[in-house]
mmCIF file of C-alpha atoms and ligand atoms in Angstrom:
data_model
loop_
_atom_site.group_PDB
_atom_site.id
_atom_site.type_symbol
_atom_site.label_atom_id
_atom_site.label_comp_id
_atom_site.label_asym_id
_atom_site.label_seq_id
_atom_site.Cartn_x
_atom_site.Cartn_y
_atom_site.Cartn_z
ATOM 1 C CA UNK N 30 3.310 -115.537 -38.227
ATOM 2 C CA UNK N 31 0.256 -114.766 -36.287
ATOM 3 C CA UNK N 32 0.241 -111.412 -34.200
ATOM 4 C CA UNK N 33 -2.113 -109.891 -31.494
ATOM 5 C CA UNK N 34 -1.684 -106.464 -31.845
ATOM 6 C CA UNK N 35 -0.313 -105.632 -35.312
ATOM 7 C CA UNK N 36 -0.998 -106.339 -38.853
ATOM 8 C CA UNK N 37 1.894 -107.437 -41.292
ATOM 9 C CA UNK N 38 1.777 -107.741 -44.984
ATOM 10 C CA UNK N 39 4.119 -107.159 -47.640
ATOM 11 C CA UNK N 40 3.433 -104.538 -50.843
ATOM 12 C CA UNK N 41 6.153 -106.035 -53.641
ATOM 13 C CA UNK N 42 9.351 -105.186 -52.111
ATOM 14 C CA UNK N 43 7.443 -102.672 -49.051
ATOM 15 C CA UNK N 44 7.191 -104.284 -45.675
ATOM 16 C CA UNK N 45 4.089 -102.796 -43.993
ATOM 17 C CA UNK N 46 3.255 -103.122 -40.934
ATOM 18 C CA UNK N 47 -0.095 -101.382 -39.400
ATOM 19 C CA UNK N 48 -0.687 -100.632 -35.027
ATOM 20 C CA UNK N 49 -4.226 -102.734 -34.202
ATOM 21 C CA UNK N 50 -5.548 -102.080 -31.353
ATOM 22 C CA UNK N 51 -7.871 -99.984 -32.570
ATOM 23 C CA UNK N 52 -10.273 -100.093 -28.925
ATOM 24 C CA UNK N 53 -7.068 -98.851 -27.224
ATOM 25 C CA UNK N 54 -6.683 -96.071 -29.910
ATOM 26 C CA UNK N 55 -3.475 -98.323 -30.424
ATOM 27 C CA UNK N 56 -1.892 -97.495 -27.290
ATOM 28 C CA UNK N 57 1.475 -99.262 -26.596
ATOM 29 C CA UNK N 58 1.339 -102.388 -24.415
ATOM 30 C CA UNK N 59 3.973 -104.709 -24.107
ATOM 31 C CA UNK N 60 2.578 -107.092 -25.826
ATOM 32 C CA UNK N 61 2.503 -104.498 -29.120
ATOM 33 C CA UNK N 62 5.611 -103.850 -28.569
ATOM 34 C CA UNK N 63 6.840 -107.526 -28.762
ATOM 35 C CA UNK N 64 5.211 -108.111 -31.797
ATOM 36 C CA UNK N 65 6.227 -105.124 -33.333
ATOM 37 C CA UNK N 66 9.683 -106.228 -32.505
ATOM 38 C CA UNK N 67 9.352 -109.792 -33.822
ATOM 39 C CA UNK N 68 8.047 -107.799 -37.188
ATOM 40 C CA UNK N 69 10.468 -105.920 -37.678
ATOM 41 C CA UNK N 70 13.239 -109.100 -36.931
ATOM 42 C CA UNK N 71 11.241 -111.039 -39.348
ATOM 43 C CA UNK N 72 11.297 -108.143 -42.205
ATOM 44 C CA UNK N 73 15.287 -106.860 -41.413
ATOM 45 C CA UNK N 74 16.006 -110.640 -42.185
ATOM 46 C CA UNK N 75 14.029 -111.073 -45.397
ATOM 47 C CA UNK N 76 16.358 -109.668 -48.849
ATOM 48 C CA UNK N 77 12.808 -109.109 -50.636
ATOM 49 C CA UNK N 78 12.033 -106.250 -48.168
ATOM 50 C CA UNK N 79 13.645 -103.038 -49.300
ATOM 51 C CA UNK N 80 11.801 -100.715 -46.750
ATOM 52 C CA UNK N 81 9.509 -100.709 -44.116
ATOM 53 C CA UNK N 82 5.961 -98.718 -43.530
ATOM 54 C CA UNK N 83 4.431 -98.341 -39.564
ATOM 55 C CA UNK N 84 1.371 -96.636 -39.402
ATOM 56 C CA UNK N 85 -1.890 -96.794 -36.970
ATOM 57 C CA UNK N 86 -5.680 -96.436 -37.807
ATOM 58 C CA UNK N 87 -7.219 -93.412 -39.740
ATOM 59 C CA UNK N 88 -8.239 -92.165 -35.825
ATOM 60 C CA UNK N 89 -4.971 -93.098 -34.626
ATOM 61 C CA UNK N 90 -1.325 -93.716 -35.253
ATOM 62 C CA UNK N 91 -0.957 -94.903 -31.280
ATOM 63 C CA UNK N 92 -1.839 -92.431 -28.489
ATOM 64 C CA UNK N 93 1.064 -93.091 -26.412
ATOM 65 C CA UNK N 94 2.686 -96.189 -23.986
ATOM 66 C CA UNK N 95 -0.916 -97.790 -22.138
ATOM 67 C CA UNK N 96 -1.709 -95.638 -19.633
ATOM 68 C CA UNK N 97 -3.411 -98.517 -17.627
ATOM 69 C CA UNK N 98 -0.738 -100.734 -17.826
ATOM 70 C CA UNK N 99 1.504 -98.144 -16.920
ATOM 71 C CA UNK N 100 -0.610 -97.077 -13.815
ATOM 72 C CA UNK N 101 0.542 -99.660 -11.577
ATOM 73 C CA UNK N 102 3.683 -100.014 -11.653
ATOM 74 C CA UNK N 103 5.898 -98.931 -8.631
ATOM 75 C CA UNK N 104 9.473 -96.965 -9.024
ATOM 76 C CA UNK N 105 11.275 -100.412 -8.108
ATOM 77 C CA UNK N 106 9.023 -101.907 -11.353
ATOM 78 C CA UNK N 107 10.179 -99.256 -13.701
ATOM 79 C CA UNK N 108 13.884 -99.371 -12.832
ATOM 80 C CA UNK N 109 14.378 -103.090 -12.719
ATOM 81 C CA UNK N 110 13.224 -103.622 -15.669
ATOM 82 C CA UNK N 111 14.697 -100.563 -17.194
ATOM 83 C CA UNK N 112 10.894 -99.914 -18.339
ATOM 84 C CA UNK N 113 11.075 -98.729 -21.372
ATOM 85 C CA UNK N 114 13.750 -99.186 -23.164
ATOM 86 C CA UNK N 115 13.593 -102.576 -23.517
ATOM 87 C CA UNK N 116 11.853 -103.585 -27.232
ATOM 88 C CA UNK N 117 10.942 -100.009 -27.626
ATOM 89 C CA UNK N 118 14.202 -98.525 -29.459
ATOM 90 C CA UNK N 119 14.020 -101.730 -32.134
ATOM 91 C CA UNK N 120 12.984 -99.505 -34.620
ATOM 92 C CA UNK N 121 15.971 -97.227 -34.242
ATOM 93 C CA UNK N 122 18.406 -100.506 -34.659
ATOM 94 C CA UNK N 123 16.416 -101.115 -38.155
ATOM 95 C CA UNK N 124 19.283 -100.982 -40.851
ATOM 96 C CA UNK N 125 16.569 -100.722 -43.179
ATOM 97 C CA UNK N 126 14.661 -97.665 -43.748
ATOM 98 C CA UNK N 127 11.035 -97.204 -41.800
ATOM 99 C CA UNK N 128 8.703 -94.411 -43.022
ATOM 100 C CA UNK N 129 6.368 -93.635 -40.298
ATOM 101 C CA UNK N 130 2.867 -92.852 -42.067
ATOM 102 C CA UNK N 131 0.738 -91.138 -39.075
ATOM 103 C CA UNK N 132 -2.709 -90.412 -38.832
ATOM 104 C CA UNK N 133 -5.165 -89.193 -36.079
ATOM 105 C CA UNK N 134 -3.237 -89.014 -32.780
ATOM 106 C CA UNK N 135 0.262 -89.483 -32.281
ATOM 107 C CA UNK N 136 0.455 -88.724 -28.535
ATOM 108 C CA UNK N 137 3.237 -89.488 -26.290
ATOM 109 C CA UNK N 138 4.864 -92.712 -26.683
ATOM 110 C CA UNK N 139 2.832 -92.819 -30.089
ATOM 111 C CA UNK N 140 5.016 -89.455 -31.221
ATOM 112 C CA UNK N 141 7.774 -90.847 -29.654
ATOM 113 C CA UNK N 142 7.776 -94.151 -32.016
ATOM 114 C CA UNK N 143 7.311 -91.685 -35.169
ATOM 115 C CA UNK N 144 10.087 -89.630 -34.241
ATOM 116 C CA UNK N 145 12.099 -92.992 -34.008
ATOM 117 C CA UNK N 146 11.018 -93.904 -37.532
ATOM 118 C CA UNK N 147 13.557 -92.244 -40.393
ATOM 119 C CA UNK N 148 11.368 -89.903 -41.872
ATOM 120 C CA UNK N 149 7.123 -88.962 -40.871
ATOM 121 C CA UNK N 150 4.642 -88.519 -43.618
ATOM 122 C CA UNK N 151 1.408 -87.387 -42.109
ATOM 123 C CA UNK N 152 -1.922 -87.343 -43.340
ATOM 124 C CA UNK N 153 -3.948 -83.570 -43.060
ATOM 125 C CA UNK N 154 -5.528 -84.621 -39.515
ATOM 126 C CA UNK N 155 -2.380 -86.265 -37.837
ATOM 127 C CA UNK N 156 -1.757 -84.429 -34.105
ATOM 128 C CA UNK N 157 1.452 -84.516 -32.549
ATOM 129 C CA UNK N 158 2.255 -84.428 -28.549
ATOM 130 C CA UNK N 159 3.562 -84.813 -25.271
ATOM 131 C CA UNK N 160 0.690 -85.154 -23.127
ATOM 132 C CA UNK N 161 2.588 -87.166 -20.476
ATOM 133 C CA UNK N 162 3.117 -83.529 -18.057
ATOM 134 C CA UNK N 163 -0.523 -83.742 -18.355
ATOM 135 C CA UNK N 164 -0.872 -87.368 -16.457
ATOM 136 C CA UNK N 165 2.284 -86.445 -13.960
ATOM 137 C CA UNK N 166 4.978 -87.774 -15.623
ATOM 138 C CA UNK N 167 7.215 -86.811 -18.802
ATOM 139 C CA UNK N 168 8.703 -88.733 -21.884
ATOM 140 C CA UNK N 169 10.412 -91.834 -21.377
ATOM 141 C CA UNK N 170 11.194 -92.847 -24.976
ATOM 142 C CA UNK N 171 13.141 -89.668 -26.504
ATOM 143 C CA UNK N 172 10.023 -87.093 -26.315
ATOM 144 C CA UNK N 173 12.152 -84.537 -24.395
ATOM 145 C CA UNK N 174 15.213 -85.240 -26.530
ATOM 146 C CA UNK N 175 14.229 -86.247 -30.362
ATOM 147 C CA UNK N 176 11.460 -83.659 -30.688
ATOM 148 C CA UNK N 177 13.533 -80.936 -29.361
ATOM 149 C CA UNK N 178 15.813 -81.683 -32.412
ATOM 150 C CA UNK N 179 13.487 -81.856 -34.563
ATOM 151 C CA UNK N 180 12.071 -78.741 -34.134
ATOM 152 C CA UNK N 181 14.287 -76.945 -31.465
ATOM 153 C CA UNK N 182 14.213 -75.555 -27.884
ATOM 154 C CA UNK N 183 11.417 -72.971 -27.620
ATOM 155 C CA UNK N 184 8.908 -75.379 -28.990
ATOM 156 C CA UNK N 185 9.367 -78.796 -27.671
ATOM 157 C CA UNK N 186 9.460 -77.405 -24.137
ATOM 158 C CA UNK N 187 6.265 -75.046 -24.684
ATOM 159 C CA UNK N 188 5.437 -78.770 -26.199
ATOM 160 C CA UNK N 189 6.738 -81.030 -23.266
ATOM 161 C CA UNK N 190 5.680 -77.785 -20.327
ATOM 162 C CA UNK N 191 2.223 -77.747 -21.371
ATOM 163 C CA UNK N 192 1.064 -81.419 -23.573
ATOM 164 C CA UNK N 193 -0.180 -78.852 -26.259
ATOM 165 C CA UNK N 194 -0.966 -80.558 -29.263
ATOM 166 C CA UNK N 195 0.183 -79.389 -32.991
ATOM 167 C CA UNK N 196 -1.617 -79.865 -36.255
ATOM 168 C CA UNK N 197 0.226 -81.443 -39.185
ATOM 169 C CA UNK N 198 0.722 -78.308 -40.518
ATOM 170 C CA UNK N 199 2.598 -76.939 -37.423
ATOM 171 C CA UNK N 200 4.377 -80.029 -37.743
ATOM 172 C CA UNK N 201 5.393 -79.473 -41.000
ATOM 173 C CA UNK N 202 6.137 -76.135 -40.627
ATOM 174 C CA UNK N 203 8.528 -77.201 -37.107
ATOM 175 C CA UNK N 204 10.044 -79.740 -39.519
ATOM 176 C CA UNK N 205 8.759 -83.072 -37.628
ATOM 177 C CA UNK N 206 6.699 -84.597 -40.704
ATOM 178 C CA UNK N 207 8.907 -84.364 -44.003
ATOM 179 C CA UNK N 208 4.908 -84.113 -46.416
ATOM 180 C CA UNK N 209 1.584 -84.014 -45.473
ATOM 181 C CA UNK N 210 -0.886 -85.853 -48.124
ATOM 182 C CA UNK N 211 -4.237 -86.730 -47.863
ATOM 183 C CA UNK N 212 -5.842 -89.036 -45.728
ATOM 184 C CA UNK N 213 -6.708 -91.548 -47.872
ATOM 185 C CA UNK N 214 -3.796 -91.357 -50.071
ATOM 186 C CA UNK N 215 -1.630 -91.733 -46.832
ATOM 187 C CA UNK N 216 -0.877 -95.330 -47.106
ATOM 188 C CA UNK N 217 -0.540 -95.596 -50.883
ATOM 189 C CA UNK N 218 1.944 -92.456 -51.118
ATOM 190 C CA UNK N 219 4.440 -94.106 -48.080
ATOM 191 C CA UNK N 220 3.660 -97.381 -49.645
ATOM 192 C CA UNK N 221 5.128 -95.492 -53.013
ATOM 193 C CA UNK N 222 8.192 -93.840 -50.954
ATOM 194 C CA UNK N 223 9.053 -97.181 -49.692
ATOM 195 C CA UNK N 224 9.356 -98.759 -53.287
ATOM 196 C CA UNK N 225 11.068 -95.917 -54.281
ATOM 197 C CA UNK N 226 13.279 -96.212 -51.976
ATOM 198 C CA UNK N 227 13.647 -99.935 -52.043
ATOM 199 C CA UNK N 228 13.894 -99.720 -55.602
ATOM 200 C CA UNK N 229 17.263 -98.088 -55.045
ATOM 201 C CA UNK N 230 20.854 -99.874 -54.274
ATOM 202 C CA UNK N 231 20.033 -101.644 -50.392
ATOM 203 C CA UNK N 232 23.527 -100.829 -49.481
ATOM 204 C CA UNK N 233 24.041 -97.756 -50.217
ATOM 205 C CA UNK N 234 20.614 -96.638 -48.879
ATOM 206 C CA UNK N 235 21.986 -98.357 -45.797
ATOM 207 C CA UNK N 236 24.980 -95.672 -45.852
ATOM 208 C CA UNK N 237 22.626 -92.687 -46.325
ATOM 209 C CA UNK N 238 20.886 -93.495 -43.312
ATOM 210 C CA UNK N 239 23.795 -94.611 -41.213
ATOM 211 C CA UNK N 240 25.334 -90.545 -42.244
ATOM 212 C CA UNK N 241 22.101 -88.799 -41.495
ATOM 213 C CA UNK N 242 21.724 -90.527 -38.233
ATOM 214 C CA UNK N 243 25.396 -89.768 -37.480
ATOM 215 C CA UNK N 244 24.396 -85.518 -37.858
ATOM 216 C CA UNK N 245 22.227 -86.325 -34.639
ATOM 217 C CA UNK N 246 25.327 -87.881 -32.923
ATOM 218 C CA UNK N 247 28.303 -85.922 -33.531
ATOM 219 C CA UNK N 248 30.190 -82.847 -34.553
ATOM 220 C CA UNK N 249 29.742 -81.000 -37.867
ATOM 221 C CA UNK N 250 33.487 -81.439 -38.695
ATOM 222 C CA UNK N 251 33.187 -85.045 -37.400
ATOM 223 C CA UNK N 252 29.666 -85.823 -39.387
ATOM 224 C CA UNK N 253 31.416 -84.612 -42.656
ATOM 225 C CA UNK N 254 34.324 -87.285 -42.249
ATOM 226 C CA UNK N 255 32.446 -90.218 -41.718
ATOM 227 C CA UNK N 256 30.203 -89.224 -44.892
ATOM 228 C CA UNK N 257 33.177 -88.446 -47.145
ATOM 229 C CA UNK N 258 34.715 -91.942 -45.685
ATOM 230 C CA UNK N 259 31.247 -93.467 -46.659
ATOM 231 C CA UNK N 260 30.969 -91.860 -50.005
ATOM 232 C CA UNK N 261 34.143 -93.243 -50.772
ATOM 233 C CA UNK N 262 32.977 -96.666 -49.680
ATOM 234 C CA UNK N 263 30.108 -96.404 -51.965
ATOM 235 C CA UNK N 264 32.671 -96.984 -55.201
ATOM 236 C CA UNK N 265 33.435 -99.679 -53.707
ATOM 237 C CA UNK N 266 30.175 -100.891 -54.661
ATOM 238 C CA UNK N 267 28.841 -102.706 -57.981
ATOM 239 C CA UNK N 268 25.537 -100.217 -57.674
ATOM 240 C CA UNK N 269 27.729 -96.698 -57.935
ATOM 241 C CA UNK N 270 29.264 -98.695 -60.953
ATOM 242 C CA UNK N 271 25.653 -98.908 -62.466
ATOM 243 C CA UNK N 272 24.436 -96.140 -61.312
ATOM 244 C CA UNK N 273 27.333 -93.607 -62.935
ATOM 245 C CA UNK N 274 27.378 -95.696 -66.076
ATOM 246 C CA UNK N 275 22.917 -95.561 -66.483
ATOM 247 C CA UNK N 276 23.706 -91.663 -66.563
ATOM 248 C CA UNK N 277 26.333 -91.037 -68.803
ATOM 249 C CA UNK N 278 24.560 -93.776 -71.015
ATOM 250 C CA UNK N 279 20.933 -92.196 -71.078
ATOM 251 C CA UNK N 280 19.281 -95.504 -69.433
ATOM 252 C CA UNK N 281 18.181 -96.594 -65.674
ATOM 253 C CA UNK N 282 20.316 -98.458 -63.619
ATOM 254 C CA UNK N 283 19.826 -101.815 -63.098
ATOM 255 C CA UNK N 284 21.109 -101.848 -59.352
ATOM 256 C CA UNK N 285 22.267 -105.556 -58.088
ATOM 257 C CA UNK N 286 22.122 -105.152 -54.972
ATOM 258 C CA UNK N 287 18.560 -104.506 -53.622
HETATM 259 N N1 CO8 R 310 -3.304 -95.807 -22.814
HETATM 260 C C1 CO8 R 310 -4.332 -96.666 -22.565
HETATM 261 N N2 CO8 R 310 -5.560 -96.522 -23.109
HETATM 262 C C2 CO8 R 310 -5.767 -95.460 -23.911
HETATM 263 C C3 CO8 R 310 -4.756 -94.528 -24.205
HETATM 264 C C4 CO8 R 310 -3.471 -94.747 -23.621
HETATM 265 N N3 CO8 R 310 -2.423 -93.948 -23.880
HETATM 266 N N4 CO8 R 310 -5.278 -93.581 -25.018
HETATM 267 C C5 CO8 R 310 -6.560 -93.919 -25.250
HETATM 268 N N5 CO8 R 310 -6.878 -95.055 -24.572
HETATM 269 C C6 CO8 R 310 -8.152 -95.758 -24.526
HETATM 270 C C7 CO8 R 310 -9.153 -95.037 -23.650
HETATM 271 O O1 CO8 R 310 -8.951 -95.366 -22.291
HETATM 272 C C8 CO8 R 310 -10.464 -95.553 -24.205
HETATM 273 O O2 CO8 R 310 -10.668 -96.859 -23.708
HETATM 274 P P1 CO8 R 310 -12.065 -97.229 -22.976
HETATM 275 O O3 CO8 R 310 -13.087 -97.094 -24.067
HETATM 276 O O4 CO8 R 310 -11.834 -98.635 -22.525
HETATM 277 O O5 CO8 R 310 -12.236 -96.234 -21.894
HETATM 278 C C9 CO8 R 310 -10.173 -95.692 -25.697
HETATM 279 O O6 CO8 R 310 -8.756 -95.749 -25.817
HETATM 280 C C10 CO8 R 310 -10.676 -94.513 -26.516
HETATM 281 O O7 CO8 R 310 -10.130 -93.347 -25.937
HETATM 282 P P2 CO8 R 310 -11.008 -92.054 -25.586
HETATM 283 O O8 CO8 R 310 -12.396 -92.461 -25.222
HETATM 284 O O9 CO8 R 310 -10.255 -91.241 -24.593
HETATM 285 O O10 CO8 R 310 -11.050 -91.340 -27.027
HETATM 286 P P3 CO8 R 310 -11.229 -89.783 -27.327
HETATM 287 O O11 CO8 R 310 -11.430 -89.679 -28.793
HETATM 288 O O12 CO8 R 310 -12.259 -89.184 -26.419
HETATM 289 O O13 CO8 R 310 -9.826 -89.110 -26.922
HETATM 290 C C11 CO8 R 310 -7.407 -88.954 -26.860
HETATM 291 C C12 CO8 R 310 -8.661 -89.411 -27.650
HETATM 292 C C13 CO8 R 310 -7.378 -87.429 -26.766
HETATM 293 C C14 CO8 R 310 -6.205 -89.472 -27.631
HETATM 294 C C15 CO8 R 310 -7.443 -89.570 -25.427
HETATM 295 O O14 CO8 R 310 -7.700 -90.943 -25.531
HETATM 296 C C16 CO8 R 310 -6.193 -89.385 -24.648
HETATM 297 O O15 CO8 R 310 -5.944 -88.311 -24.130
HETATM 298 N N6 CO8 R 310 -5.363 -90.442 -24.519
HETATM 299 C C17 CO8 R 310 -4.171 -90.411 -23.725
HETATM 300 C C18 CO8 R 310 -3.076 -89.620 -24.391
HETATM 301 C C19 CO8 R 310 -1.831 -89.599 -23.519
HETATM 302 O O16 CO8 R 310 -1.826 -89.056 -22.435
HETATM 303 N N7 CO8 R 310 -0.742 -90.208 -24.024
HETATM 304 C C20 CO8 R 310 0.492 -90.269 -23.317
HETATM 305 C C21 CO8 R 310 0.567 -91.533 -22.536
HETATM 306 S S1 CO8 R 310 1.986 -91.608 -21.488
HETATM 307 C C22 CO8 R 310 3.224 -92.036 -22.536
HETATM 308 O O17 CO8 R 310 3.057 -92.245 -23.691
HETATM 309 C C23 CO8 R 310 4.551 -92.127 -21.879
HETATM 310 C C24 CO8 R 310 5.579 -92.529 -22.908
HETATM 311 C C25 CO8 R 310 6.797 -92.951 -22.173
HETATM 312 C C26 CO8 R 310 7.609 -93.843 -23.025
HETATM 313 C C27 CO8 R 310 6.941 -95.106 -23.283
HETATM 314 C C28 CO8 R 310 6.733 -95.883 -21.993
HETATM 315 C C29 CO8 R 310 6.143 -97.247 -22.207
#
């Protein structure tokens, strides 16, 4: 399929799928988010996809929702159409894992869609913010909420109170990027996570996630049940079958299901 504002190709079992709009510095119209949608539909449904890769240009990973086509809109605009959750939170209904492989800018919305992503690996010259204070407005996509857990109170508000952008090194440091590699390894290394990952049993990558994502949900006593009911699930599987049996026998596992 055909796409205005995003490129889609698949590395072996790696879906990857890069922001174009590179005049735009990939800012977030509708229209990108539609198709980013439809791509991610499209790779969810196909069983040769183990994992998924978003990333931007070298310059930037997307520098937030499109100002201009923002600019216009009236309160009554906004509201009815529940601007912007609609398409915008698809990535955060992906069962399947997303890496998020920024470089350049990630500003606003743009940080926003990383942070919805499972895990950020950013080249040496990403740059992380919330600029929106800056243009008389604030987050609308989880800037005020997800990057205060990911790096706590004192500097997501200095963050959201002032649009001050951090390096990737503050960002590793704060805990919003998980590695930092260089730029033009960037692709190839998340291309490599992905097949890692999608090398490994589907389902029971699909239960990892599900319990991590829980942590940002629910109580500590409450998190820790639903992973020891999910670890129990996983002997339920064929793959923790394999898996146990590969180590006691010396060999890799031959997982069935991915
Ligand atoms: N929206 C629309 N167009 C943009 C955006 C944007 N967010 N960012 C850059 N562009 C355009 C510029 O207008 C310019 O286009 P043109 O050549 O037609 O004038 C082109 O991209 C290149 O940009 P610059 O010339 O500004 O490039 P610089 O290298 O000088 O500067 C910056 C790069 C610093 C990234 C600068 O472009 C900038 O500050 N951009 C805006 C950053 C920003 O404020 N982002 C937050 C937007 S608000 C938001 O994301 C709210 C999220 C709410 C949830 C989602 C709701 C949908």
């Amino acid at each position: 399929m055909a796409y205005e504002f995003i490129l889609v190709e698949t590395r072996g079992p790696v879906g990857l799928i890069t922001l174009n709009r590179p005049k735009a510095l990939n800012a977030l119209c509708a229209g990108l988010i539609a198709d980013l949608g439809k791509a991610l539909d499209d790779m969810e449904a196909d069983d040769n996809i183990g994992a998924i890769v978003l990333t931007g240009s070298e310059k930037a990973f997307a520098a937030g929702a499109d100002i201009k086509e923002m600019s216009g809109k009236s309160y009554m605009d906004v509201y009815l159409q529940d601007f912007i959750t609609k398409g915008w939170e698809r990535v955060t209904t992906c069962r399947k894992p997303v890496i998020a492989a920024v470089s350049g800018y990630a500003l606003g919305g743009g940080c926003e869609m990383a942070m919805m992503c499972d895990f950020i690996l950013a080249a040496e010259t990403a740059k992380f913010g919330q600029p929106e204070i800056t243009i008389g407005t604030i987050p609308g996509a989880g800037g005020t909420q997800r990057l205060t857990r990911f790096v706590g109170k004192s500097k997501a508000m200095e963050m959201n109170l002032t649009g001050r952008i951090m390096d990737a090194e503050e960002a590793e440091r704060a805990g919003l990027v998980s590695r930092i590699i260089p730029a033009t390894e960037l692709i190839s290394e998340a291309v490599a996570t992905a097949e890692k990952i999608a090398g490994l049993s589907r389902p029971v990558v699909m239960m990892a996630k599900e319990c991590v994502n829980k942590a940002y949900e629910t109580t500590l006593s409450e998190g820790v049940k639903f992973e020891r009911r999910v670890f129990h699930s996983t002997f339920a599987t064929e793959d923790q079958k394999e898996g146990m049996a590969a180590f006691v026998e010396k060999r890799t596992p031959n997982f069935k299901n991915r």
